[in-house]
Amino acid sequence: MKNAFYAQSGGVTAVINASASGVIETARKHPDKIGTVYAGENGIIGALTENLIDTSVETDADIAALTHTPSGAFGSCRYKMKSLEANRAEYERLIEIFKAHNIGYFFYNGGGDSADTCLKVSQLSESMGYPIQAIHIPKTVDNDLPVTDNCPGFGSVAKYIAVSTMEASFDVASMAATSTKIFVLEVMGRHAGWIAAAGGLVDSSIPVVILFPEIDFNEGKFLKKVDKNVKEFGYCTIVVSEGTKWPDGKFLAEQGTRDDFGHAQLGGAAPVVANIVKKALGYKFHWAVADYLQRSARHLASNSDVEQAYALGRAAVEMALDGKNSIMPSIVRLSNNPYKWEIGYGELKDIANVEKKMPENYISDDGFSITKSCREYLLPLIEGENYPPYNNGLPDYVVMQKSKVKKKLPPFEV
Amino acid sequence: MKNAFYAQSGGVTAVINASASGVIETARKHPDKIGTVYAGENGIIGALTENLIDTSVETDADIAALTHTPSGAFGSCRYKMKSLEANRAEYERLIEIFKAHNIGYFFYNGGGDSADTCLKVSQLSESMGYPIQAIHIPKTVDNDLPVTDNCPGFGSVAKYIAVSTMEASFDVASMAATSTKIFVLEVMGRHAGWIAAAGGLVDSSIPVVILFPEIDFNEGKFLKKVDKNVKEFGYCTIVVSEGTKWPDGKFLAEQGTRDDFGHAQLGGAAPVVANIVKKALGYKFHWAVADYLQRSARHLASNSDVEQAYALGRAAVEMALDGKNSIMPSIVRLSNNPYKWEIGYGELKDIANVEKKMPENYISDDGFSITKSCREYLLPLIEGENYPPYNNGLPDYVVMQKSKVKKKLPPFEV
């Protein structure tokens, strides 16, 4: 009987732990087929460095509580494994670790990069003659994975952004006659406007201008639109993606600092946009940058998101037990209204390194709002509320014990 | 039988409409004593310009729905009436309006400035021989009114900040080993650290450094504290008040722009603090500015806050019917655990222009966190959840019909 390995990858979300719960609870239901589920401490790095967490020590209640706890309970990391050619040693190390701990199932919970890693592990296990069933579990607030209708994590961010846009707009509407007329909310999404699009889910009586990363920032056209809204509605709400760019390709948000990968560190598109409006039109503004608040807001999670995150974790284990390998369980949409979905799956070779863009027909012709098709796609994803329990006024989120498994192999540098 | 006038003043909150609901529902229960409740469109400016909203047109269901709707449903304004000496004409205009519309009750829902206006209206009505019972209903996210134990609006902001601090900290904790180690959340509160203090309500296992407006920013001491947290916990969350100042009195957040009153327009302490940490310690950071999101977040309102806001609106009407004048109903705390409170009241002369500061013993000796006393004071205020109904994934907030009353007087310039 084989053990399983589970790891969280990349930026965490409000519901990735619900997938973890789905994996672990389902594995526990099959003690005759799956031994222990080991979790990587801080993601795949935990496997490479042999820092494995023994999840069997965690109580059933705590594993259940993961469904209402945001963040990555076992730790995650932004560690993209290089290509097989460039760093074969790392992949071989993974197989060695799996071998040493009798691991036959590899559940990797992340975005496009981790789907790629998952695929390579599966390929290498074949060529190295040590059988591993590698199953990828989708997770990304960016909603940019192919094959699946949507990605767990996105629905809850979308709900947070839609609700926040609505609430701040109500606020500004009531002050606009004598005070603030412009509210700018900056949201995540460096490459795709999925998250920004969620700002367009509010009622059409609320004037929202969206700045998408897909559309070059056209200052003149933008100011005209904003001014028109202020004159018609008394105020204007602007939802700007951190990835919005000037026509020359430079981010509005660029701060001059870069992260470890050399990407420009973003944050600050909102004040830039607010000041552009102030300078040209003179309107008083306020701005907010939601940053991590939006992706960790489990208090406002979408129920369909939580249910799907859990279901995908569960399906990953069931598919593994069914002998599947090198696949990712996915969400298949059956109908919009009422919203119906089921679990399907795709082959990792069709998923790894493929980025799903927002369809062109989801953005209005003027480039500042979403279309009816986009709204029909998004609405089911923010459907339903799924509140965590509270204790003393604060959510009762769980923290894992993280009991470490005894190491069996020599150290390995990452 | 006299009519009543109700107006919302200053920055709006998640629960000021609950007070409005309390006023209107209670008045409707006494049709033999109170005629129509007129609301000022955009606050007191609506009275001065004779833009009165006839609330009798609004359905009972819509008035009830105000208890779960953030913002100012009738419009608010930042319009501070000058002193009686400087602008007696404005006060006389108010009395003329009240006379023209047979208004005998003046309910003013706001902070310190509106308590002052309320007091003056009451004094002038006496000297002008037109009887007005002026009752102030407390509202301010800043929690800075005297006499009352706390102010409606504050508890919900505090809950939002505490929950957001907790959720973002969970997020950073799971990424810190290989990525972001510093998260900075900027919160409101230009003069007092009440809101920033709420960041200290999270469990002590979460390392939070708070920067209060009451404490001069000491860069060296701050960096030492942050570094210690990162070394001990792996990460550090920083909650910075928009009002935090350098020792020379300049705001960290100062942008160089000023609002209509000549106050420096704030926003941007978070990126300043984040960059100070990055430059000195090299840690990767993320930052968020909550701005209006925090005060409009009815989706996360504190139940005690909602209940108190409603109760104070109701009490205002009941006290008026009881013949009271020139007072403000207040919250009297009876016990912390279990939290018990009752309605009391104070005289406007003791409230107008008095600012309640945070007690010194609420801030820890090192200046970066809250004390046990502060925690005991704050915890009951974020107690309980009070969720709005949802429809299609979004809160079902109500918008008033705002039917205007026919004008009877000549125009008046404000």
PDB file of C-alpha atoms in Angstrom, chain B residues 29-293:
ATOM      1  CA  LYS B  29     -45.002  53.573  15.588  1.00  0.00           C
ATOM      2  CA  HIS B  30     -46.232  56.923  16.928  1.00  0.00           C
ATOM      3  CA  PRO B  31     -48.405  58.345  14.153  1.00  0.00           C
ATOM      4  CA  ASP B  32     -50.386  60.237  16.810  1.00  0.00           C
ATOM      5  CA  LYS B  33     -47.301  62.115  17.940  1.00  0.00           C
ATOM      6  CA  ILE B  34     -44.966  62.442  14.957  1.00  0.00           C
ATOM      7  CA  GLY B  35     -46.173  63.362  11.468  1.00  0.00           C
ATOM      8  CA  THR B  36     -43.800  62.768   8.608  1.00  0.00           C
ATOM      9  CA  VAL B  37     -40.081  62.126   8.944  1.00  0.00           C
ATOM     10  CA  TYR B  38     -38.305  64.301   6.400  1.00  0.00           C
ATOM     11  CA  ALA B  39     -34.710  63.419   5.581  1.00  0.00           C
ATOM     12  CA  GLY B  40     -32.160  65.949   4.428  1.00  0.00           C
ATOM     13  CA  GLU B  41     -30.909  65.188   0.944  1.00  0.00           C
ATOM     14  CA  ASN B  42     -27.151  65.069   1.349  1.00  0.00           C
ATOM     15  CA  GLY B  43     -27.308  65.888   5.014  1.00  0.00           C
ATOM     16  CA  ILE B  44     -27.784  69.322   6.511  1.00  0.00           C
ATOM     17  CA  ILE B  45     -27.331  70.894   3.079  1.00  0.00           C
ATOM     18  CA  GLY B  46     -30.686  69.353   2.225  1.00  0.00           C
ATOM     19  CA  ALA B  47     -32.273  71.354   5.021  1.00  0.00           C
ATOM     20  CA  LEU B  48     -30.528  74.605   4.109  1.00  0.00           C
ATOM     21  CA  THR B  49     -31.491  74.290   0.441  1.00  0.00           C
ATOM     22  CA  GLU B  50     -34.946  72.900   1.253  1.00  0.00           C
ATOM     23  CA  ASN B  51     -34.187  69.596  -0.422  1.00  0.00           C
ATOM     24  CA  LEU B  52     -36.243  67.410   1.846  1.00  0.00           C
ATOM     25  CA  ILE B  53     -36.946  63.733   1.238  1.00  0.00           C
ATOM     26  CA  ASP B  54     -40.376  62.475   2.228  1.00  0.00           C
ATOM     27  CA  THR B  55     -39.576  59.180   3.951  1.00  0.00           C
ATOM     28  CA  SER B  56     -43.278  58.299   4.284  1.00  0.00           C
ATOM     29  CA  VAL B  57     -43.145  57.241   0.637  1.00  0.00           C
ATOM     30  CA  GLU B  58     -40.626  54.492   1.441  1.00  0.00           C
ATOM     31  CA  THR B  59     -42.119  51.068   2.176  1.00  0.00           C
ATOM     32  CA  ASP B  60     -41.800  49.437   5.596  1.00  0.00           C
ATOM     33  CA  ALA B  61     -39.724  46.702   3.959  1.00  0.00           C
ATOM     34  CA  ASP B  62     -37.285  49.223   2.513  1.00  0.00           C
ATOM     35  CA  ILE B  63     -36.952  51.073   5.811  1.00  0.00           C
ATOM     36  CA  ALA B  64     -36.270  47.728   7.504  1.00  0.00           C
ATOM     37  CA  ALA B  65     -33.693  46.941   4.793  1.00  0.00           C
ATOM     38  CA  LEU B  66     -31.752  50.041   5.821  1.00  0.00           C
ATOM     39  CA  THR B  67     -30.499  48.052   8.819  1.00  0.00           C
ATOM     40  CA  HIS B  68     -28.444  45.888   6.479  1.00  0.00           C
ATOM     41  CA  THR B  69     -27.428  48.575   3.956  1.00  0.00           C
ATOM     42  CA  PRO B  70     -24.149  50.482   4.285  1.00  0.00           C
ATOM     43  CA  SER B  71     -23.522  54.118   3.261  1.00  0.00           C
ATOM     44  CA  GLY B  72     -25.843  57.075   3.819  1.00  0.00           C
ATOM     45  CA  ALA B  73     -29.160  56.234   2.182  1.00  0.00           C
ATOM     46  CA  PHE B  74     -30.313  59.863   2.060  1.00  0.00           C
ATOM     47  CA  GLY B  75     -26.912  61.289   1.247  1.00  0.00           C
ATOM     48  CA  SER B  76     -24.464  62.823   3.667  1.00  0.00           C
ATOM     49  CA  CYS B  77     -22.085  65.755   3.488  1.00  0.00           C
ATOM     50  CA  ARG B  78     -18.954  67.142   5.015  1.00  0.00           C
ATOM     51  CA  TYR B  79     -20.410  70.561   5.696  1.00  0.00           C
ATOM     52  CA  LYS B  80     -19.443  72.085   8.996  1.00  0.00           C
ATOM     53  CA  MET B  81     -21.687  74.993   9.860  1.00  0.00           C
ATOM     54  CA  LYS B  82     -19.721  77.993  11.017  1.00  0.00           C
ATOM     55  CA  SER B  83     -20.161  79.522  14.443  1.00  0.00           C
ATOM     56  CA  LEU B  84     -23.411  81.298  15.253  1.00  0.00           C
ATOM     57  CA  GLU B  85     -21.556  84.617  15.152  1.00  0.00           C
ATOM     58  CA  ALA B  86     -19.920  83.934  11.796  1.00  0.00           C
ATOM     59  CA  ASN B  87     -22.979  82.689  10.008  1.00  0.00           C
ATOM     60  CA  ARG B  88     -26.140  83.291  11.960  1.00  0.00           C
ATOM     61  CA  ALA B  89     -28.066  83.393   8.668  1.00  0.00           C
ATOM     62  CA  GLU B  90     -27.544  79.670   8.156  1.00  0.00           C
ATOM     63  CA  TYR B  91     -28.927  78.763  11.535  1.00  0.00           C
ATOM     64  CA  GLU B  92     -31.855  81.094  11.050  1.00  0.00           C
ATOM     65  CA  ARG B  93     -32.480  79.500   7.670  1.00  0.00           C
ATOM     66  CA  LEU B  94     -32.659  76.100   9.342  1.00  0.00           C
ATOM     67  CA  ILE B  95     -35.274  77.371  11.766  1.00  0.00           C
ATOM     68  CA  GLU B  96     -37.210  78.932   8.858  1.00  0.00           C
ATOM     69  CA  ILE B  97     -37.210  75.622   7.046  1.00  0.00           C
ATOM     70  CA  PHE B  98     -38.334  73.789  10.143  1.00  0.00           C
ATOM     71  CA  LYS B  99     -41.085  76.344  10.649  1.00  0.00           C
ATOM     72  CA  ALA B 100     -42.236  76.144   7.009  1.00  0.00           C
ATOM     73  CA  HIS B 101     -42.513  72.365   7.197  1.00  0.00           C
ATOM     74  CA  ASN B 102     -43.883  72.219  10.731  1.00  0.00           C
ATOM     75  CA  ILE B 103     -40.824  70.356  11.978  1.00  0.00           C
ATOM     76  CA  GLY B 104     -40.525  70.045  15.720  1.00  0.00           C
ATOM     77  CA  TYR B 105     -37.892  67.293  15.979  1.00  0.00           C
ATOM     78  CA  PHE B 106     -34.356  67.544  14.678  1.00  0.00           C
ATOM     79  CA  PHE B 107     -32.421  64.253  14.615  1.00  0.00           C
ATOM     80  CA  TYR B 108     -28.842  64.755  13.526  1.00  0.00           C
ATOM     81  CA  ASN B 109     -26.752  61.636  12.936  1.00  0.00           C
ATOM     82  CA  GLY B 110     -23.041  62.299  12.969  1.00  0.00           C
ATOM     83  CA  GLY B 111     -19.814  63.010  14.825  1.00  0.00           C
ATOM     84  CA  GLY B 112     -18.480  65.862  16.929  1.00  0.00           C
ATOM     85  CA  ASP B 113     -19.164  68.623  14.408  1.00  0.00           C
ATOM     86  CA  SER B 114     -22.788  67.670  14.004  1.00  0.00           C
ATOM     87  CA  ALA B 115     -23.242  67.452  17.771  1.00  0.00           C
ATOM     88  CA  ASP B 116     -22.104  71.078  17.830  1.00  0.00           C
ATOM     89  CA  THR B 117     -24.560  72.060  15.062  1.00  0.00           C
ATOM     90  CA  CYS B 118     -27.311  70.210  16.897  1.00  0.00           C
ATOM     91  CA  LEU B 119     -26.532  72.128  20.082  1.00  0.00           C
ATOM     92  CA  LYS B 120     -26.622  75.474  18.285  1.00  0.00           C
ATOM     93  CA  VAL B 121     -29.931  74.711  16.578  1.00  0.00           C
ATOM     94  CA  SER B 122     -31.381  73.901  19.949  1.00  0.00           C
ATOM     95  CA  GLN B 123     -30.054  77.134  21.465  1.00  0.00           C
ATOM     96  CA  LEU B 124     -31.218  79.253  18.561  1.00  0.00           C
ATOM     97  CA  SER B 125     -34.686  77.709  18.497  1.00  0.00           C
ATOM     98  CA  GLU B 126     -35.058  78.872  22.059  1.00  0.00           C
ATOM     99  CA  SER B 127     -33.892  82.410  21.359  1.00  0.00           C
ATOM    100  CA  MET B 128     -35.990  82.600  18.198  1.00  0.00           C
ATOM    101  CA  GLY B 129     -39.031  81.307  20.001  1.00  0.00           C
ATOM    102  CA  TYR B 130     -39.651  78.364  17.655  1.00  0.00           C
ATOM    103  CA  PRO B 131     -39.474  75.156  19.661  1.00  0.00           C
ATOM    104  CA  ILE B 132     -37.231  72.426  18.255  1.00  0.00           C
ATOM    105  CA  GLN B 133     -36.179  69.337  20.113  1.00  0.00           C
ATOM    106  CA  ALA B 134     -32.683  68.662  18.838  1.00  0.00           C
ATOM    107  CA  ILE B 135     -31.320  65.184  19.419  1.00  0.00           C
ATOM    108  CA  HIS B 136     -27.937  64.039  18.217  1.00  0.00           C
ATOM    109  CA  ILE B 137     -27.401  60.414  17.215  1.00  0.00           C
ATOM    110  CA  PRO B 138     -23.775  59.335  17.465  1.00  0.00           C
ATOM    111  CA  LYS B 139     -21.970  57.968  14.422  1.00  0.00           C
ATOM    112  CA  THR B 140     -18.303  57.891  13.650  1.00  0.00           C
ATOM    113  CA  VAL B 141     -15.836  55.226  12.634  1.00  0.00           C
ATOM    114  CA  ASP B 142     -13.254  57.258  14.551  1.00  0.00           C
ATOM    115  CA  ASN B 143     -14.866  56.351  17.898  1.00  0.00           C
ATOM    116  CA  ASP B 144     -13.879  59.779  19.226  1.00  0.00           C
ATOM    117  CA  LEU B 145     -17.112  61.056  20.805  1.00  0.00           C
ATOM    118  CA  PRO B 146     -17.141  61.589  24.565  1.00  0.00           C
ATOM    119  CA  VAL B 147     -19.902  60.455  26.946  1.00  0.00           C
ATOM    120  CA  THR B 148     -20.775  57.337  24.931  1.00  0.00           C
ATOM    121  CA  ASP B 149     -18.766  54.162  25.582  1.00  0.00           C
ATOM    122  CA  ASN B 150     -18.327  53.730  21.836  1.00  0.00           C
ATOM    123  CA  CYS B 151     -19.670  55.084  18.544  1.00  0.00           C
ATOM    124  CA  PRO B 152     -21.766  53.166  16.020  1.00  0.00           C
ATOM    125  CA  GLY B 153     -19.734  52.588  12.892  1.00  0.00           C
ATOM    126  CA  PHE B 154     -16.544  51.914  14.769  1.00  0.00           C
ATOM    127  CA  GLY B 155     -17.288  48.328  15.798  1.00  0.00           C
ATOM    128  CA  SER B 156     -17.800  47.233  12.211  1.00  0.00           C
ATOM    129  CA  VAL B 157     -14.624  48.916  10.974  1.00  0.00           C
ATOM    130  CA  ALA B 158     -12.771  47.310  13.860  1.00  0.00           C
ATOM    131  CA  LYS B 159     -14.158  43.915  12.891  1.00  0.00           C
ATOM    132  CA  TYR B 160     -13.186  44.463   9.259  1.00  0.00           C
ATOM    133  CA  ILE B 161      -9.630  45.453  10.214  1.00  0.00           C
ATOM    134  CA  ALA B 162      -9.212  42.615  12.716  1.00  0.00           C
ATOM    135  CA  VAL B 163     -10.514  39.999  10.256  1.00  0.00           C
ATOM    136  CA  SER B 164      -8.507  41.418   7.348  1.00  0.00           C
ATOM    137  CA  THR B 165      -5.334  41.526   9.451  1.00  0.00           C
ATOM    138  CA  MET B 166      -5.921  37.924  10.450  1.00  0.00           C
ATOM    139  CA  GLU B 167      -6.648  36.699   6.933  1.00  0.00           C
ATOM    140  CA  ALA B 168      -3.731  38.509   5.305  1.00  0.00           C
ATOM    141  CA  SER B 169      -1.434  37.251   8.068  1.00  0.00           C
ATOM    142  CA  PHE B 170      -2.513  33.664   7.415  1.00  0.00           C
ATOM    143  CA  ASP B 171      -1.748  34.276   3.741  1.00  0.00           C
ATOM    144  CA  VAL B 172       1.701  35.736   4.357  1.00  0.00           C
ATOM    145  CA  ALA B 173       2.553  33.051   6.922  1.00  0.00           C
ATOM    146  CA  SER B 174       2.062  30.385   4.284  1.00  0.00           C
ATOM    147  CA  MET B 175       4.251  32.121   1.703  1.00  0.00           C
ATOM    148  CA  ALA B 176       6.935  33.612   3.942  1.00  0.00           C
ATOM    149  CA  ALA B 177       9.514  30.830   3.703  1.00  0.00           C
ATOM    150  CA  THR B 178      10.266  31.665   0.084  1.00  0.00           C
ATOM    151  CA  SER B 179       8.384  34.858  -0.724  1.00  0.00           C
ATOM    152  CA  THR B 180       6.590  37.784   0.950  1.00  0.00           C
ATOM    153  CA  LYS B 181       7.632  38.311   4.567  1.00  0.00           C
ATOM    154  CA  ILE B 182       6.127  41.732   5.213  1.00  0.00           C
ATOM    155  CA  PHE B 183       2.507  42.719   4.843  1.00  0.00           C
ATOM    156  CA  VAL B 184       1.470  46.311   5.503  1.00  0.00           C
ATOM    157  CA  LEU B 185      -2.177  47.279   5.917  1.00  0.00           C
ATOM    158  CA  GLU B 186      -3.047  50.961   5.997  1.00  0.00           C
ATOM    159  CA  VAL B 187      -6.151  51.899   7.970  1.00  0.00           C
ATOM    160  CA  MET B 188      -8.184  55.025   8.648  1.00  0.00           C
ATOM    161  CA  GLY B 189      -7.967  57.219  11.739  1.00  0.00           C
ATOM    162  CA  ARG B 190      -6.214  60.497  11.222  1.00  0.00           C
ATOM    163  CA  HIS B 191      -6.120  61.638  14.831  1.00  0.00           C
ATOM    164  CA  ALA B 192      -6.700  58.553  16.927  1.00  0.00           C
ATOM    165  CA  GLY B 193      -5.484  54.991  16.766  1.00  0.00           C
ATOM    166  CA  TRP B 194      -8.783  53.294  17.573  1.00  0.00           C
ATOM    167  CA  ILE B 195      -9.045  51.664  14.156  1.00  0.00           C
ATOM    168  CA  ALA B 196      -5.379  50.695  13.997  1.00  0.00           C
ATOM    169  CA  ALA B 197      -5.756  49.167  17.456  1.00  0.00           C
ATOM    170  CA  ALA B 198      -8.239  46.681  16.014  1.00  0.00           C
ATOM    171  CA  GLY B 199      -5.351  45.047  14.133  1.00  0.00           C
ATOM    172  CA  GLY B 200      -4.100  43.979  17.565  1.00  0.00           C
ATOM    173  CA  LEU B 201      -7.187  41.847  18.212  1.00  0.00           C
ATOM    174  CA  VAL B 202      -5.797  38.871  16.316  1.00  0.00           C
ATOM    175  CA  ASP B 203      -4.377  35.934  18.215  1.00  0.00           C
ATOM    176  CA  SER B 204      -0.995  36.537  19.795  1.00  0.00           C
ATOM    177  CA  SER B 205       0.496  33.837  17.572  1.00  0.00           C
ATOM    178  CA  ILE B 206       0.291  36.394  14.752  1.00  0.00           C
ATOM    179  CA  PRO B 207       3.109  38.957  14.833  1.00  0.00           C
ATOM    180  CA  VAL B 208       1.495  42.365  14.310  1.00  0.00           C
ATOM    181  CA  VAL B 209       3.258  45.703  14.647  1.00  0.00           C
ATOM    182  CA  ILE B 210       0.880  48.651  14.909  1.00  0.00           C
ATOM    183  CA  LEU B 211       1.816  52.209  14.025  1.00  0.00           C
ATOM    184  CA  PHE B 212      -0.481  54.585  15.908  1.00  0.00           C
ATOM    185  CA  PRO B 213      -1.027  58.262  15.118  1.00  0.00           C
ATOM    186  CA  GLU B 214      -0.497  58.920  18.821  1.00  0.00           C
ATOM    187  CA  ILE B 215       3.111  57.679  18.689  1.00  0.00           C
ATOM    188  CA  ASP B 216       5.803  59.450  16.657  1.00  0.00           C
ATOM    189  CA  PHE B 217       7.273  57.092  14.089  1.00  0.00           C
ATOM    190  CA  ASN B 218      10.629  55.881  15.354  1.00  0.00           C
ATOM    191  CA  GLU B 219      12.255  54.291  12.325  1.00  0.00           C
ATOM    192  CA  GLY B 220      15.107  52.528  14.135  1.00  0.00           C
ATOM    193  CA  LYS B 221      12.951  51.031  16.866  1.00  0.00           C
ATOM    194  CA  PHE B 222      10.332  50.020  14.323  1.00  0.00           C
ATOM    195  CA  LEU B 223      12.801  48.223  12.063  1.00  0.00           C
ATOM    196  CA  LYS B 224      14.264  46.382  15.027  1.00  0.00           C
ATOM    197  CA  LYS B 225      10.815  45.166  16.054  1.00  0.00           C
ATOM    198  CA  VAL B 226       9.905  44.080  12.526  1.00  0.00           C
ATOM    199  CA  ASP B 227      13.187  42.240  12.078  1.00  0.00           C
ATOM    200  CA  LYS B 228      12.731  40.469  15.400  1.00  0.00           C
ATOM    201  CA  ASN B 229       9.286  39.289  14.311  1.00  0.00           C
ATOM    202  CA  VAL B 230      10.547  38.029  10.967  1.00  0.00           C
ATOM    203  CA  LYS B 231      13.372  36.133  12.663  1.00  0.00           C
ATOM    204  CA  GLU B 232      11.020  34.642  15.249  1.00  0.00           C
ATOM    205  CA  PHE B 233       7.812  34.055  13.240  1.00  0.00           C
ATOM    206  CA  GLY B 234       9.104  34.075   9.682  1.00  0.00           C
ATOM    207  CA  TYR B 235       7.039  37.115   8.775  1.00  0.00           C
ATOM    208  CA  CYS B 236       5.570  40.328  10.136  1.00  0.00           C
ATOM    209  CA  THR B 237       2.257  42.095   9.619  1.00  0.00           C
ATOM    210  CA  ILE B 238       2.214  45.860  10.016  1.00  0.00           C
ATOM    211  CA  VAL B 239      -0.972  47.843  10.581  1.00  0.00           C
ATOM    212  CA  VAL B 240      -0.320  51.516   9.948  1.00  0.00           C
ATOM    213  CA  SER B 241      -2.748  54.334  10.645  1.00  0.00           C
ATOM    214  CA  GLU B 242      -3.076  56.911   7.880  1.00  0.00           C
ATOM    215  CA  GLY B 243      -2.372  59.442  10.629  1.00  0.00           C
ATOM    216  CA  THR B 244       1.035  58.113  11.627  1.00  0.00           C
ATOM    217  CA  LYS B 245       3.582  60.941  11.707  1.00  0.00           C
ATOM    218  CA  TRP B 246       7.317  61.442  11.589  1.00  0.00           C
ATOM    219  CA  PRO B 247       8.794  63.097  14.686  1.00  0.00           C
ATOM    220  CA  ASP B 248       8.688  66.427  12.798  1.00  0.00           C
ATOM    221  CA  GLY B 249       4.892  66.168  12.597  1.00  0.00           C
ATOM    222  CA  LYS B 250       4.713  65.334   8.905  1.00  0.00           C
ATOM    223  CA  PHE B 251       2.416  62.462   7.946  1.00  0.00           C
ATOM    224  CA  LEU B 252       4.087  59.328   6.578  1.00  0.00           C
ATOM    225  CA  ALA B 253       1.251  59.281   4.054  1.00  0.00           C
ATOM    226  CA  GLU B 254       1.521  62.845   2.881  1.00  0.00           C
ATOM    227  CA  GLN B 255       0.995  63.041  -0.863  1.00  0.00           C
ATOM    228  CA  GLY B 256       1.320  66.741  -1.307  1.00  0.00           C
ATOM    229  CA  THR B 257      -2.377  67.220  -2.127  1.00  0.00           C
ATOM    230  CA  ARG B 258      -4.877  68.895   0.162  1.00  0.00           C
ATOM    231  CA  ASP B 259      -8.627  68.532   0.554  1.00  0.00           C
ATOM    232  CA  ASP B 260     -11.199  71.337   0.546  1.00  0.00           C
ATOM    233  CA  PHE B 261     -10.471  72.182   4.185  1.00  0.00           C
ATOM    234  CA  GLY B 262      -6.773  72.481   3.479  1.00  0.00           C
ATOM    235  CA  HIS B 263      -6.017  69.232   5.282  1.00  0.00           C
ATOM    236  CA  ALA B 264      -3.241  67.204   3.711  1.00  0.00           C
ATOM    237  CA  GLN B 265      -4.897  64.417   1.704  1.00  0.00           C
ATOM    238  CA  LEU B 266      -3.638  61.159   3.107  1.00  0.00           C
ATOM    239  CA  GLY B 267      -3.303  57.664   1.690  1.00  0.00           C
ATOM    240  CA  GLY B 268      -0.047  56.036   1.013  1.00  0.00           C
ATOM    241  CA  ALA B 269       1.477  55.381   4.455  1.00  0.00           C
ATOM    242  CA  ALA B 270       1.512  51.680   3.573  1.00  0.00           C
ATOM    243  CA  PRO B 271       3.852  51.885   0.565  1.00  0.00           C
ATOM    244  CA  VAL B 272       6.086  54.298   2.494  1.00  0.00           C
ATOM    245  CA  VAL B 273       6.396  51.870   5.404  1.00  0.00           C
ATOM    246  CA  ALA B 274       6.842  48.862   3.103  1.00  0.00           C
ATOM    247  CA  ASN B 275       9.669  50.561   1.260  1.00  0.00           C
ATOM    248  CA  ILE B 276      11.391  51.593   4.493  1.00  0.00           C
ATOM    249  CA  VAL B 277      11.437  47.928   5.540  1.00  0.00           C
ATOM    250  CA  LYS B 278      12.591  46.742   2.121  1.00  0.00           C
ATOM    251  CA  LYS B 279      15.413  49.245   1.980  1.00  0.00           C
ATOM    252  CA  ALA B 280      16.696  48.550   5.481  1.00  0.00           C
ATOM    253  CA  LEU B 281      16.049  44.816   5.822  1.00  0.00           C
ATOM    254  CA  GLY B 282      15.573  43.626   2.267  1.00  0.00           C
ATOM    255  CA  TYR B 283      12.398  41.666   2.937  1.00  0.00           C
ATOM    256  CA  LYS B 284       9.883  41.189   0.165  1.00  0.00           C
ATOM    257  CA  PHE B 285       6.657  43.032   0.934  1.00  0.00           C
ATOM    258  CA  HIS B 286       3.056  43.454  -0.065  1.00  0.00           C
ATOM    259  CA  TRP B 287       0.803  46.295   1.052  1.00  0.00           C
ATOM    260  CA  ALA B 288      -2.868  47.140   1.023  1.00  0.00           C
ATOM    261  CA  VAL B 289      -4.814  50.329   1.606  1.00  0.00           C
ATOM    262  CA  ALA B 290      -8.340  49.532   2.779  1.00  0.00           C
ATOM    263  CA  ASP B 291      -9.715  53.074   2.534  1.00  0.00           C
ATOM    264  CA  TYR B 292     -13.513  53.162   2.019  1.00  0.00           C
ATOM    265  CA  LEU B 293     -13.703  49.377   1.901  1.00  0.00           C
TER     266      LEU B 293
END
